[in-house]
CSV table of C-alpha atoms in Angstrom, one decimal:
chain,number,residue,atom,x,y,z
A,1,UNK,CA,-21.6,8.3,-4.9
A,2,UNK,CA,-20.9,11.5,-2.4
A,3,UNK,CA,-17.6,13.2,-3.1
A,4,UNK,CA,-16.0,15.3,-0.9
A,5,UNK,CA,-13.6,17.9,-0.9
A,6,UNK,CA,-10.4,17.5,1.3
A,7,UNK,CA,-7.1,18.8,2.5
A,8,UNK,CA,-4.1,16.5,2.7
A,9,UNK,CA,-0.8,17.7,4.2
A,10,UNK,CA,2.6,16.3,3.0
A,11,UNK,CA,6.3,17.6,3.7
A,12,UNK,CA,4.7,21.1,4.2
A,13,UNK,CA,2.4,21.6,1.2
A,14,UNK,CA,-1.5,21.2,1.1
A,15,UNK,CA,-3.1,19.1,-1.5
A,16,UNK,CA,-6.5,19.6,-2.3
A,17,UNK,CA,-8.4,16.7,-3.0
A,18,UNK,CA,-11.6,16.0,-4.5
A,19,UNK,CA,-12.6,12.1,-3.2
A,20,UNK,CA,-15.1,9.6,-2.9
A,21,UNK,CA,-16.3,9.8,0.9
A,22,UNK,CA,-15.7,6.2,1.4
A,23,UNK,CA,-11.9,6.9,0.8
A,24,UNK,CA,-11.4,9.7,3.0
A,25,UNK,CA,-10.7,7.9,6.1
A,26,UNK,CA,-7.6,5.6,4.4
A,27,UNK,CA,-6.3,9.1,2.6
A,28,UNK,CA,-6.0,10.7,5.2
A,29,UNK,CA,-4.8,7.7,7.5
A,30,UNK,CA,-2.4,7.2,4.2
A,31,UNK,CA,-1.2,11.1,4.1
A,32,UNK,CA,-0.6,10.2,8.2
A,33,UNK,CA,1.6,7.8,7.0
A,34,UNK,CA,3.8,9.2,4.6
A,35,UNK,CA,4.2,12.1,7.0
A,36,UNK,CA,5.0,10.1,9.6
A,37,UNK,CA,7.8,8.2,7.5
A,38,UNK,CA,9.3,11.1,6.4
A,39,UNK,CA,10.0,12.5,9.9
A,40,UNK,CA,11.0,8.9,10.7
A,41,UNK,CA,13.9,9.6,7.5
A,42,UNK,CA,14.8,13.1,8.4
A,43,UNK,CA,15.6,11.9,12.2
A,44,UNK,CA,17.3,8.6,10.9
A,45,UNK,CA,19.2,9.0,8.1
A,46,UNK,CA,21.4,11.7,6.1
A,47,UNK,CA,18.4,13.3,4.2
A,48,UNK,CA,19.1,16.6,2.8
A,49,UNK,CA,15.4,18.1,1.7
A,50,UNK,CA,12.1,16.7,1.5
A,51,UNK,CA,11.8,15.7,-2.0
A,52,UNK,CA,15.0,13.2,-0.4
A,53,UNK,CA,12.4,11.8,2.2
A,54,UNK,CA,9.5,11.8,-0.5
A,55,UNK,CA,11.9,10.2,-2.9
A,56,UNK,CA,12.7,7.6,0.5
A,57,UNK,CA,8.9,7.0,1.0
A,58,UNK,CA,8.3,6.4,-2.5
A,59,UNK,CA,10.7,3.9,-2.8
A,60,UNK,CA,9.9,2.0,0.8
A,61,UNK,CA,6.0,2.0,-0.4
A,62,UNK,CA,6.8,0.9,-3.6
A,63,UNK,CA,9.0,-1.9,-2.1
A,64,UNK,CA,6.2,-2.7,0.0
A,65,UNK,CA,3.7,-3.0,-2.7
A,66,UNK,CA,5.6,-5.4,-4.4
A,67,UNK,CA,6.1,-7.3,-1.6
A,68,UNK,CA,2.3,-7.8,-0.9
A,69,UNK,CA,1.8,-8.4,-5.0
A,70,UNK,CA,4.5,-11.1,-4.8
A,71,UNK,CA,2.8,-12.4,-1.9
A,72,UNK,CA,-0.6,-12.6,-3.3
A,73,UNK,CA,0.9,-14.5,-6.4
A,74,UNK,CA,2.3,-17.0,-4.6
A,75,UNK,CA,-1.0,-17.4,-2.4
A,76,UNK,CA,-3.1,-17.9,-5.3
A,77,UNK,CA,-0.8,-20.1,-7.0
A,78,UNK,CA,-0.7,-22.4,-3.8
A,79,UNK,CA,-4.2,-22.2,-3.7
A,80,UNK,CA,-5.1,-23.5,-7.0
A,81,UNK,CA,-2.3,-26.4,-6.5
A,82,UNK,CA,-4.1,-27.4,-3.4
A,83,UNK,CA,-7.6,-27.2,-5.9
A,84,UNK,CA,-6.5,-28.9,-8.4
A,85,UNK,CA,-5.2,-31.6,-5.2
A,86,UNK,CA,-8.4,-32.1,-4.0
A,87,UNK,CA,-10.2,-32.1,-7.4
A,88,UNK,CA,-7.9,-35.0,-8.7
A,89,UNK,CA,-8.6,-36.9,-5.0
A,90,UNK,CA,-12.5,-36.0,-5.5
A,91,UNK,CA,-12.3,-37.7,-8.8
A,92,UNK,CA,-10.6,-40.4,-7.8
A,93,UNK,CA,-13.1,-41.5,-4.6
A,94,UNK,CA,-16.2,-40.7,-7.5
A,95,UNK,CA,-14.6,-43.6,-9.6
């Protein structure tokens, strides 16, 4: 596995990072992101310093992460009742 050295930029400070080279592209299109958001808070709302738009953009990802995990739960849960559905009719027409 190639690993690369990069350079990601976030509220003014450069973090070195050593990464995988096929998570570059979403690191950096992540780092993109989070900048972008926090210029989105610092033009929007009352935010006093950056660790106020990091502390923003930690809680709106977080938030959003939770959202997709709760969504996944319920999908896979659906998807098992509509399993064991069509197991239990299967059965039934092999009778």
């Amino acid at each position: 596995m190639e690993v690369r050295r990069i350079t990601i930029n976030i509220a003014g400070r450069v973090y070195p990072l050593n990464v995988p080279a096929a998570e570059e592209e979403t690191l950096r299109k992540v780092g993109k992101q989070i900048e972008n958001m926090i210029k989105d808070f610092e033009q929007n709302f009352d935010v006093r310093d950056k660790q106020d738009a990091l502390a923003m953009c930690a809680l709106k990802l977080g938030t959003n992460a939770e959202v997709v995990s709760l969504n996944y739960e319920k999908n896979i849960n659906s998807t098992n009742e509509r399993l064991v559905q069509i197991n239990q009719t299967l059965n039934e027409i092999g009778k």
